[in-house]
Coordinates of C-alpha atoms in Angstrom, one line a residue:
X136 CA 59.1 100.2 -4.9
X137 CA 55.7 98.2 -5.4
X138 CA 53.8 101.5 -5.8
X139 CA 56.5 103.0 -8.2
X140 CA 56.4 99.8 -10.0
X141 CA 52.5 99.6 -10.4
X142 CA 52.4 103.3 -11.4
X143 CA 55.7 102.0 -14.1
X144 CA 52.9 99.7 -15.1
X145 CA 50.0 101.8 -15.4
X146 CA 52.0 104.4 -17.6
X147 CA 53.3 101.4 -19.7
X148 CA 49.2 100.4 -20.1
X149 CA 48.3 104.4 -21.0
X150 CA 50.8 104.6 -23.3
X151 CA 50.0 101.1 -25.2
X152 CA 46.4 102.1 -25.5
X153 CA 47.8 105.7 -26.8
X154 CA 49.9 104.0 -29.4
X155 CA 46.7 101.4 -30.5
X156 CA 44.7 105.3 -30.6
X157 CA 47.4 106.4 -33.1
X158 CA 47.2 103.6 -35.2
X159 CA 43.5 103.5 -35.1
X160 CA 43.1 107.5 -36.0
X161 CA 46.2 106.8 -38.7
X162 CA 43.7 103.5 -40.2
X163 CA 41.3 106.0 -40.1
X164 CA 43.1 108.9 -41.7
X165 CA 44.9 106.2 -44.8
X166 CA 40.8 105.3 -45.2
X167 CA 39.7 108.9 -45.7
X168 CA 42.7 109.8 -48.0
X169 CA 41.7 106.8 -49.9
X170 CA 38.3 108.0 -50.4
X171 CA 39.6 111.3 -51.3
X172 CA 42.2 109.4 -54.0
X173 CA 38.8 107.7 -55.3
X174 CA 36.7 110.9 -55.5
X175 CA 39.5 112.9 -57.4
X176 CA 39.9 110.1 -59.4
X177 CA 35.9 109.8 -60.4
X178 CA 35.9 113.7 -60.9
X179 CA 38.7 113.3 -63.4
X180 CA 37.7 110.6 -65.3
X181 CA 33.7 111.7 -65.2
X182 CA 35.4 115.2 -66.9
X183 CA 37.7 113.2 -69.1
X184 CA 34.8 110.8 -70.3
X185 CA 32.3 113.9 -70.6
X186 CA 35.2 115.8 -72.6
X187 CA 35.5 113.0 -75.0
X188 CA 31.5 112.2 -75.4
X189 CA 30.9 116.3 -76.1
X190 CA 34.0 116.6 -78.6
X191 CA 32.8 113.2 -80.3
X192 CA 28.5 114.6 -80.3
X193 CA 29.7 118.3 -81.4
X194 CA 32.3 116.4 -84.3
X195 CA 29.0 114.4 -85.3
X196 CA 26.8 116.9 -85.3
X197 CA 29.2 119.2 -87.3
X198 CA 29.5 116.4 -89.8
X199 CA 25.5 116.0 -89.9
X200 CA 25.2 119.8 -90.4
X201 CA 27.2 120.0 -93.1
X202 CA 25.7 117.1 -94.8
X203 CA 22.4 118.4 -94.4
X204 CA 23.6 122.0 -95.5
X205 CA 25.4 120.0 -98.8
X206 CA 22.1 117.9 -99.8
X207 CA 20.1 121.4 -99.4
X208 CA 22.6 123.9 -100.9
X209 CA 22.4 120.9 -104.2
X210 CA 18.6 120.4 -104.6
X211 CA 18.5 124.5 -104.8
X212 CA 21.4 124.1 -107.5
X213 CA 19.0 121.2 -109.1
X214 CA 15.7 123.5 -108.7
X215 CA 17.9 126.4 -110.6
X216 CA 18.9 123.9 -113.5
X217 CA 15.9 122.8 -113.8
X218 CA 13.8 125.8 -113.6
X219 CA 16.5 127.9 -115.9
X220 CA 16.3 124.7 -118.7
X221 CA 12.3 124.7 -118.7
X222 CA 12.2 128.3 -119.7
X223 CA 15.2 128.7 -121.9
X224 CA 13.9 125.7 -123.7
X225 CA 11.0 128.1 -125.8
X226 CA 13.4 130.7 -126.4
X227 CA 15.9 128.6 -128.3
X228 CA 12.6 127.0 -130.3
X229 CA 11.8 130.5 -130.8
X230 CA 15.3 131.6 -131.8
X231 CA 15.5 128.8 -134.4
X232 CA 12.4 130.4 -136.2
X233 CA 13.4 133.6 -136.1
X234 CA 17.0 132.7 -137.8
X235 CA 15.5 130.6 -140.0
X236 CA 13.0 133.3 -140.5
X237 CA 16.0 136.0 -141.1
X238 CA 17.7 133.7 -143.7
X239 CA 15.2 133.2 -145.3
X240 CA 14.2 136.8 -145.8
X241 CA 18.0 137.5 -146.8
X242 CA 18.0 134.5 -150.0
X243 CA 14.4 136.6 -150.8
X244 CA 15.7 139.5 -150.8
X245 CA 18.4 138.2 -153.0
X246 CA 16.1 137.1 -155.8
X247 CA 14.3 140.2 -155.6
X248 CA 17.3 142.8 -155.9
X249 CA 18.3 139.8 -158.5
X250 CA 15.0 140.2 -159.9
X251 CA 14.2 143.9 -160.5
X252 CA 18.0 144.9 -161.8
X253 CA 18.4 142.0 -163.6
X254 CA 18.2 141.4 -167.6
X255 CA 15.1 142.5 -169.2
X256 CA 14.3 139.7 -171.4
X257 CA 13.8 137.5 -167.9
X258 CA 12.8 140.0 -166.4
X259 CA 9.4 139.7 -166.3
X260 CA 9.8 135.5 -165.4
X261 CA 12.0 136.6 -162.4
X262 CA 9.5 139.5 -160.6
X263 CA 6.6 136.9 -161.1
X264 CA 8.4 134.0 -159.6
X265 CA 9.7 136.1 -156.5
X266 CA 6.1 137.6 -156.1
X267 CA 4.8 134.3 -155.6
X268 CA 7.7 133.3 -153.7
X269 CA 6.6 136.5 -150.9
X270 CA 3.2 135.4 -151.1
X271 CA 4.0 132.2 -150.0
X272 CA 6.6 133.5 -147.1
X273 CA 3.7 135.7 -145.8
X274 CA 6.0 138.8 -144.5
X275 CA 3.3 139.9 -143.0
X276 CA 4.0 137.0 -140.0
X277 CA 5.7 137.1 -137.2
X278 CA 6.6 134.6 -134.6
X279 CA 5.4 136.7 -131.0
X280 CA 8.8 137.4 -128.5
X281 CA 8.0 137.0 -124.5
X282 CA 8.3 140.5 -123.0
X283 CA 10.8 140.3 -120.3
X284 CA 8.4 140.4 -117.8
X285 CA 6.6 137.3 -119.1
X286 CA 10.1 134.7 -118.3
X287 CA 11.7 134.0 -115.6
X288 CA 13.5 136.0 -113.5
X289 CA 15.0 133.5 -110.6
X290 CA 16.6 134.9 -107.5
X291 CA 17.3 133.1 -104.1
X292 CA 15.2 133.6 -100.9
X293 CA 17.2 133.1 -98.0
X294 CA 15.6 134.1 -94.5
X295 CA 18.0 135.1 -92.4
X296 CA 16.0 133.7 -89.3
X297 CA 17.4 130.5 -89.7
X298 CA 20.4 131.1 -88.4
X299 CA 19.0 132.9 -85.3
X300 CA 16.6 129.8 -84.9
X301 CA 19.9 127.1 -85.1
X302 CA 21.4 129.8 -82.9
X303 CA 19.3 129.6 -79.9
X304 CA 18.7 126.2 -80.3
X305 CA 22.6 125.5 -80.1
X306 CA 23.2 127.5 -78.0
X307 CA 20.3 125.6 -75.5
X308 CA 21.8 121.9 -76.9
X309 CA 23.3 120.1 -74.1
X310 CA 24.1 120.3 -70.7
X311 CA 26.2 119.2 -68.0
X312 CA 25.1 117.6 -65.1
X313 CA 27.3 117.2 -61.9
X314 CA 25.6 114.7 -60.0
X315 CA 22.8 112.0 -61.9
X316 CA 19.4 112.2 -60.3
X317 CA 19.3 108.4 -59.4
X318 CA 22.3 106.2 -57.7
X319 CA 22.5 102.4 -56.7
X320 CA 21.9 102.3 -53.3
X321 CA 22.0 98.4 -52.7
X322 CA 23.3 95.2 -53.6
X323 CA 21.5 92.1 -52.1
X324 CA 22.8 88.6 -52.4
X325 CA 20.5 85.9 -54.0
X326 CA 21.1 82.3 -55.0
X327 CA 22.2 83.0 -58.8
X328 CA 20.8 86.4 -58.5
X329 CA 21.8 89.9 -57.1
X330 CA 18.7 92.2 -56.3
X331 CA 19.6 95.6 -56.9
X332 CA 18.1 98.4 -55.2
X333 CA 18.2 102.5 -56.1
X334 CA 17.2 105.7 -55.2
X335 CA 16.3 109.2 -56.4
X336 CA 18.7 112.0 -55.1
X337 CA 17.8 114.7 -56.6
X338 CA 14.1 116.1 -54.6
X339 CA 13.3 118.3 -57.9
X340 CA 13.3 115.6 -60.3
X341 CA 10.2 113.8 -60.6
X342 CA 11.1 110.1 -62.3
X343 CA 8.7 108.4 -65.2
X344 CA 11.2 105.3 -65.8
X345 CA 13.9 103.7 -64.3
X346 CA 16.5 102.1 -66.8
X347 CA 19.5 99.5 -65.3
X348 CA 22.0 98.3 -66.9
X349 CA 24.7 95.8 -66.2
X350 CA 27.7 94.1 -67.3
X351 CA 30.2 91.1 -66.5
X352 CA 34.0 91.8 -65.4
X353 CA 35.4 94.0 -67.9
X354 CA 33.2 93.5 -70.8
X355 CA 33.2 96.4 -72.8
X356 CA 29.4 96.8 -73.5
X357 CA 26.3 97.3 -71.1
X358 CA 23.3 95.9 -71.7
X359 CA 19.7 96.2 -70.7
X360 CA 18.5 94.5 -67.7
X361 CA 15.3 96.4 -66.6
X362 CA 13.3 99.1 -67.8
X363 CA 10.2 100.1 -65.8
X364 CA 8.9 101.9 -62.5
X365 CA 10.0 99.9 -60.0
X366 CA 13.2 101.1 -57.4
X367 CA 14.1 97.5 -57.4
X368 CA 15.3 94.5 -59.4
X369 CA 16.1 90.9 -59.4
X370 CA 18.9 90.4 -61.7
X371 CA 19.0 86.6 -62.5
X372 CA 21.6 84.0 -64.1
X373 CA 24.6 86.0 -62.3
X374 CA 28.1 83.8 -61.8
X375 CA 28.8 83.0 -58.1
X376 CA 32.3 85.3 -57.0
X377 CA 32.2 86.8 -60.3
X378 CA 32.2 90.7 -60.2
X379 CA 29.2 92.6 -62.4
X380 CA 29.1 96.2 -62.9
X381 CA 26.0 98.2 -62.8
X382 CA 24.2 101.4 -63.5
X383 CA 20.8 103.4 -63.4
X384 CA 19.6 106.3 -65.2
X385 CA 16.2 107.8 -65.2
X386 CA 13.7 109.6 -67.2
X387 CA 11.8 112.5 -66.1
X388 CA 7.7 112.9 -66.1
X389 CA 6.8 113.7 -69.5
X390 CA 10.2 113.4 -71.1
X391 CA 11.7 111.3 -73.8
X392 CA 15.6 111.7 -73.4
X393 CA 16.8 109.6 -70.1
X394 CA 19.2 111.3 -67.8
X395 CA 22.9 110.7 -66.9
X396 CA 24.2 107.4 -65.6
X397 CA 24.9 107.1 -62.0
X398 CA 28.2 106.3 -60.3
X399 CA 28.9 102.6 -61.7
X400 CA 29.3 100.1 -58.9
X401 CA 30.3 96.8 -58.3
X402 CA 28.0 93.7 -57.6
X403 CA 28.5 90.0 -57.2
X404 CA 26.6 87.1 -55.4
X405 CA 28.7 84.0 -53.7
X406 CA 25.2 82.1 -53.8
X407 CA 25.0 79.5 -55.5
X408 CA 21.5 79.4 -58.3
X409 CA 19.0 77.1 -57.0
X410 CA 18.6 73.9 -59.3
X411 CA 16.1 71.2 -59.8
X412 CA 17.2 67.5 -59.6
X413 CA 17.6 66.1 -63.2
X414 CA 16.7 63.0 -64.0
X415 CA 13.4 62.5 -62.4
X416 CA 10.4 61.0 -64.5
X417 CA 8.0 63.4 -64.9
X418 CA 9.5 66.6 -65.3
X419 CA 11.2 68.1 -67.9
X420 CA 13.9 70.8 -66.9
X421 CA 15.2 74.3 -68.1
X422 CA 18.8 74.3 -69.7
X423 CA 20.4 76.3 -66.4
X424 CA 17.9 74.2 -64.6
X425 CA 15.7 76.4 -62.5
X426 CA 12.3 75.8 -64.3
X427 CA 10.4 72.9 -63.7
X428 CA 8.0 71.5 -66.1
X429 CA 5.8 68.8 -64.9
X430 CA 4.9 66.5 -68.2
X431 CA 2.8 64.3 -69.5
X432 CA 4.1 60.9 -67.8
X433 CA 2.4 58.8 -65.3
X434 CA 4.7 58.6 -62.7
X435 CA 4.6 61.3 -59.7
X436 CA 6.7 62.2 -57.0
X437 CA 8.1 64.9 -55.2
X438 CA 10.9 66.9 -57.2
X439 CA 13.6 67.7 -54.8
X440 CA 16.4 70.5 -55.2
X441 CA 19.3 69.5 -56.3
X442 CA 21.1 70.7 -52.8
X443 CA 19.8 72.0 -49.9
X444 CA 21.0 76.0 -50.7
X445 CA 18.0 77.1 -48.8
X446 CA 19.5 78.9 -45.9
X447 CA 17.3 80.9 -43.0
X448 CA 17.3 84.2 -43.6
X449 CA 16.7 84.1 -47.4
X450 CA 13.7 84.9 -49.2
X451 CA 12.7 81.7 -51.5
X452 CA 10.3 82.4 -54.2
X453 CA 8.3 80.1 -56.5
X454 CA 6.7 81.8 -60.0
X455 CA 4.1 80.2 -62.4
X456 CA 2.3 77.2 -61.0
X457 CA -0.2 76.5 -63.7
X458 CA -2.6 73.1 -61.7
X459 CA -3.3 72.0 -58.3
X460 CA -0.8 70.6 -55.9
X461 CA 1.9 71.5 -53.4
X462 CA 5.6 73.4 -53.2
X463 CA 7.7 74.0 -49.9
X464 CA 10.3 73.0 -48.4
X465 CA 11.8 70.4 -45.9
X466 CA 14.9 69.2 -44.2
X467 CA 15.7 66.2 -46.1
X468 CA 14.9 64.1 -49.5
X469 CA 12.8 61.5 -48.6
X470 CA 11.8 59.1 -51.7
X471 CA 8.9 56.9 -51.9
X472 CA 6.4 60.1 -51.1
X473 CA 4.2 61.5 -53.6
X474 CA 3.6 64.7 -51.8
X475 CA 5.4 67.3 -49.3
X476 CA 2.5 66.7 -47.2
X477 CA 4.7 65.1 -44.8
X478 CA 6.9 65.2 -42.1
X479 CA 10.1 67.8 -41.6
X480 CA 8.2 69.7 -44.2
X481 CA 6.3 72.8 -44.7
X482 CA 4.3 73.2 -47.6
X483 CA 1.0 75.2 -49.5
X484 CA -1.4 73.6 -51.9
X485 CA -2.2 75.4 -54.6
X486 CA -6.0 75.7 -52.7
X487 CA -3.7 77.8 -50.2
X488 CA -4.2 75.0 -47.4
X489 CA -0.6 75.2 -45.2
X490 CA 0.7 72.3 -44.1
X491 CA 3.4 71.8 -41.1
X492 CA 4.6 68.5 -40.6
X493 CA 1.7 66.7 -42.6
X494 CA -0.6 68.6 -40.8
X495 CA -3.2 71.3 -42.3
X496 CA -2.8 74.4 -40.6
X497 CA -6.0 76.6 -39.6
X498 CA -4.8 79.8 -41.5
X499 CA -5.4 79.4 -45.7
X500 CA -4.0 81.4 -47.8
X501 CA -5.5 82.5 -51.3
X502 CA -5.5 79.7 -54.0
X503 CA -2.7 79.4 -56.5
X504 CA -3.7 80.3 -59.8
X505 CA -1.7 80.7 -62.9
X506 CA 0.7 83.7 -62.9
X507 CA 1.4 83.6 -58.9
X508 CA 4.1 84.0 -56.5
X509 CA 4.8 82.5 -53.3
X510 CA 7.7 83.2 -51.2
X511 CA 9.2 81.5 -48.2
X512 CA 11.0 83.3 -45.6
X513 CA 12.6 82.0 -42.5
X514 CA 14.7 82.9 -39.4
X515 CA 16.2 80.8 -37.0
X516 CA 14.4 81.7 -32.9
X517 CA 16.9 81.3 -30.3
X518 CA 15.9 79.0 -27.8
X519 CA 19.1 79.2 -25.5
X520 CA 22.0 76.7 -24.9
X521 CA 20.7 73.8 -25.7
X522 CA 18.9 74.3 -29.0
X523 CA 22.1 73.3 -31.0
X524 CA 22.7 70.0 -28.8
X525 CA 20.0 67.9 -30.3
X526 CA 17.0 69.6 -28.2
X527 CA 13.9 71.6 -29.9
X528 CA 14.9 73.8 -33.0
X529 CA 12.6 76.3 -33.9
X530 CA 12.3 78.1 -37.4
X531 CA 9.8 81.1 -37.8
X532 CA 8.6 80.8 -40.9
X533 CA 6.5 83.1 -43.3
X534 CA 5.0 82.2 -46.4
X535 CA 3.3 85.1 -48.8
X536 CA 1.0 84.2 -51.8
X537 CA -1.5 87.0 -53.6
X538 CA -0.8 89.7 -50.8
X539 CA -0.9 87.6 -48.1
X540 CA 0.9 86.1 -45.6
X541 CA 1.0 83.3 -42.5
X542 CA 3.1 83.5 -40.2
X543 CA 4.3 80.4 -38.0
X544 CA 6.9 78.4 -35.8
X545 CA 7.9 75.4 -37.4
X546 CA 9.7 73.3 -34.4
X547 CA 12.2 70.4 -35.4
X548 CA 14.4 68.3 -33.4
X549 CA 17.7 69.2 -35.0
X550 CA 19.2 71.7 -35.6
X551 CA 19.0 72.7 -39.4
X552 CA 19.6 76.4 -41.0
X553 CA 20.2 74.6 -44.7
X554 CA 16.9 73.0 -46.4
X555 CA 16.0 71.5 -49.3
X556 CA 13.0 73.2 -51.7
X557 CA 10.7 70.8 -53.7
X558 CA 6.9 70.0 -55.4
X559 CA 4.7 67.6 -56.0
X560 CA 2.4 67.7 -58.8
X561 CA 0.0 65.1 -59.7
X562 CA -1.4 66.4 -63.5
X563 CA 0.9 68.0 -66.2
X564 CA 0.9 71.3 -67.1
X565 CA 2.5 72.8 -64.0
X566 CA 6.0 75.3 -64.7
X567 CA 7.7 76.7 -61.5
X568 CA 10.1 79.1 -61.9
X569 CA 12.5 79.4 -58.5
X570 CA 15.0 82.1 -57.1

């Protein structure tokens, strides 16, 4: 009984895990049909969208033709006019004389039959008065009549090539393209910010420009965010758990036209921005609050973030530092210090001096100059049970400025994977830009 009850058991257990297999391969199975669902949807609206945009570009262009073909077709019909009123213009001068010149003759010739069978008592007065009369007309002149092939004789050139040219050229005009050269290949959180990463697909294209483009929920328009060579972009002033959609297109070497869009996808950042403390003397803020400005007024002090949203494994990164001074980070606000040059802080001078803990590091980096960057970077090094019960916490931290980089364990005695960014400037003129 024991052994038919443990085999019971063990068929009980085989079929279990059989049943959690056939739930697992049906998961698996609903997933795939999904993505099949998703990729006959994206064929048929791609087809249904490319449908539209060629019927509305043809329907233009048709429109545009047509146009052209009307304005053309009209200044021929205006060169005609013209041309045909210019040279009928001396032929009805020259008819006018002539029929003048005919009536004339015709009231002579009048007077003169009048004349010569009229009474012969006024005979004599008549014949003398219609000689001078001739004299005067001068028959002898006549106005000169263009020959026919001295006027105009318009006709209409029309080559024919013209419509093998628009021919082949339509017939070359557009094309459709099954799969865009370029796709989004990753989205990467950042405080405020989503860095967007793509890629080229397509090994026989060779790329010039990039061109993204994004959006907010469901807006109806996308706009520019970055145009440029770079496979990489930071896209800043995003709304925490607020979806954006994005795109990338490309242009080749040498070309003007860019290519298709890629696959839109879907981005969003739950990080909060990084902000500034408001409020302190001395520094003047940016409206969303992310710039610093330090300012004319006497009074220094180290500028604090506003929270600690520094986490480990984020890259923190300060822009634009204009004088000399220091910017870092540290575990905590402390007031009444006019410098990160302290303790539970890490910092670089804008001489590239490091400084751990108040204390100048042997490793410089290059000096901070108008236009820099400096990043921070740190990771949290396990130090085994004990490093999250008040013992030694270590932090290995790397900080980049002009291409280069130090690289060092900064050891606290808490534990601490949040921190707070600041600076500390002593003259005016510095503007620090942080994401």
């Amino acid at each position: 009984p024991m052994e038919a009850e443990a085999e019971a058991r063990l068929l009980l257990q085989e079929a279990r895990e059989s049943i959690e297999a056939a739930r697992s391969y049906r998961r698996e199975l609903e997933q795939r049909l999904r993505g099949l669902h998703q990729a006959r949807k994206q064929i048929r609206e791609s087809a249904t969208l490319t449908r539209d945009v060629l019927e509305q570009h043809f329907s233009d262009l048709k429109g545009t033709l047509r146009k052209l073909l009307d304005e053309r077709l009209t200044s021929l019909l205006q060169e005609v006019d013209a041309i045909e009123q210019e040279s009928i213009k001396p032929l009805d001068e020259c008819q006018k004389l002539i029929e003048h010149g005919v009536s004339t003759a015709n009231d002579l010739l009048r007077e003169g039959e009048s004349a010569v069978h009229g009474d012969v008592g006024q005979q004599n007065e008549k014949l003398c008065s219609f000689t001078k009369k001739a004299l005067h007309i001068q028959l002898d002149s006549l106005p000169e009549v263009p020959s026919l092939v001295d006027v105009p004789c318009l006709s209409a050139q029309l080559d024919d090539c013209l419509l093998t040219i628009l021919k082949n050229q339509i017939f070359r005009h557009g094309t459709v393209a099954s799969r865009p050269p370029v796709q989004l290949e990753e989205f990467v959180e950042k405080p405020g910010g989503i860095l967007v990463r793509w890629c080229k697909v397509d090994d026989d294209f060779i790329p010039q420009d990039y061109r993204l483009q994004y959006r907010k929920g469901t807006a109806s328009h996308f706009e520019d965010v970055y145009v440029g060579s770079e496979t990489e972009f930071i896209v800043l002033h995003i709304d925490p758990n607020v979806d954006y959609q994005f795109r990338v297109c490309a242009r080749g070497d040498g070309r003007q036209e860019w290519s298709p869009w890629s696959v839109p996808q879907i981005g969003r950042t739950t990080l909060v921005p990084h902000e500034w403390t408001a409020g302190l003397e001395g520094y003047s803020l940016s409206s969303r609050r992310n710039i610093a400005l330090r300012n004319d007024s006497q009074s220094c002090g180290v500028l604090y973030s506003k929270a600690p949203t520094y986490f480990c494994g984020q890259t923190l990164t300060f822009r634009q530092p204009d004088r000399r001074d220091s910017l870092g980070v540290c575990v905590e606000q402390q007031n009444g210090y006019d410098s990160l040059q302290r303790d539970k802080a890490v910092c670089i001078s804008t001489n590239g001096a490091v400084f751990v803990n108040g204390k100048e590091m042997t490793n410089q980096l290059p000096a901070v100059t108008s236009g820099s960057t400096v990043t921070f970077d740190m990771e949290v090094v396990q130090l085994g049970p004990s490093s999250n019960e008040g013992g030694n916490f270590k932090l290995r931290v790397t900080i980049s400025s002009n291409n280069r980089e130090v690289v060092f364990d900064w050891v606290l005695d808490q534990c601490c994977v949040s921190l707070y960014f600041g600076c500390s400037f002593s003259y005016p003129g510095w503007k620090v830009l942080v994401f």
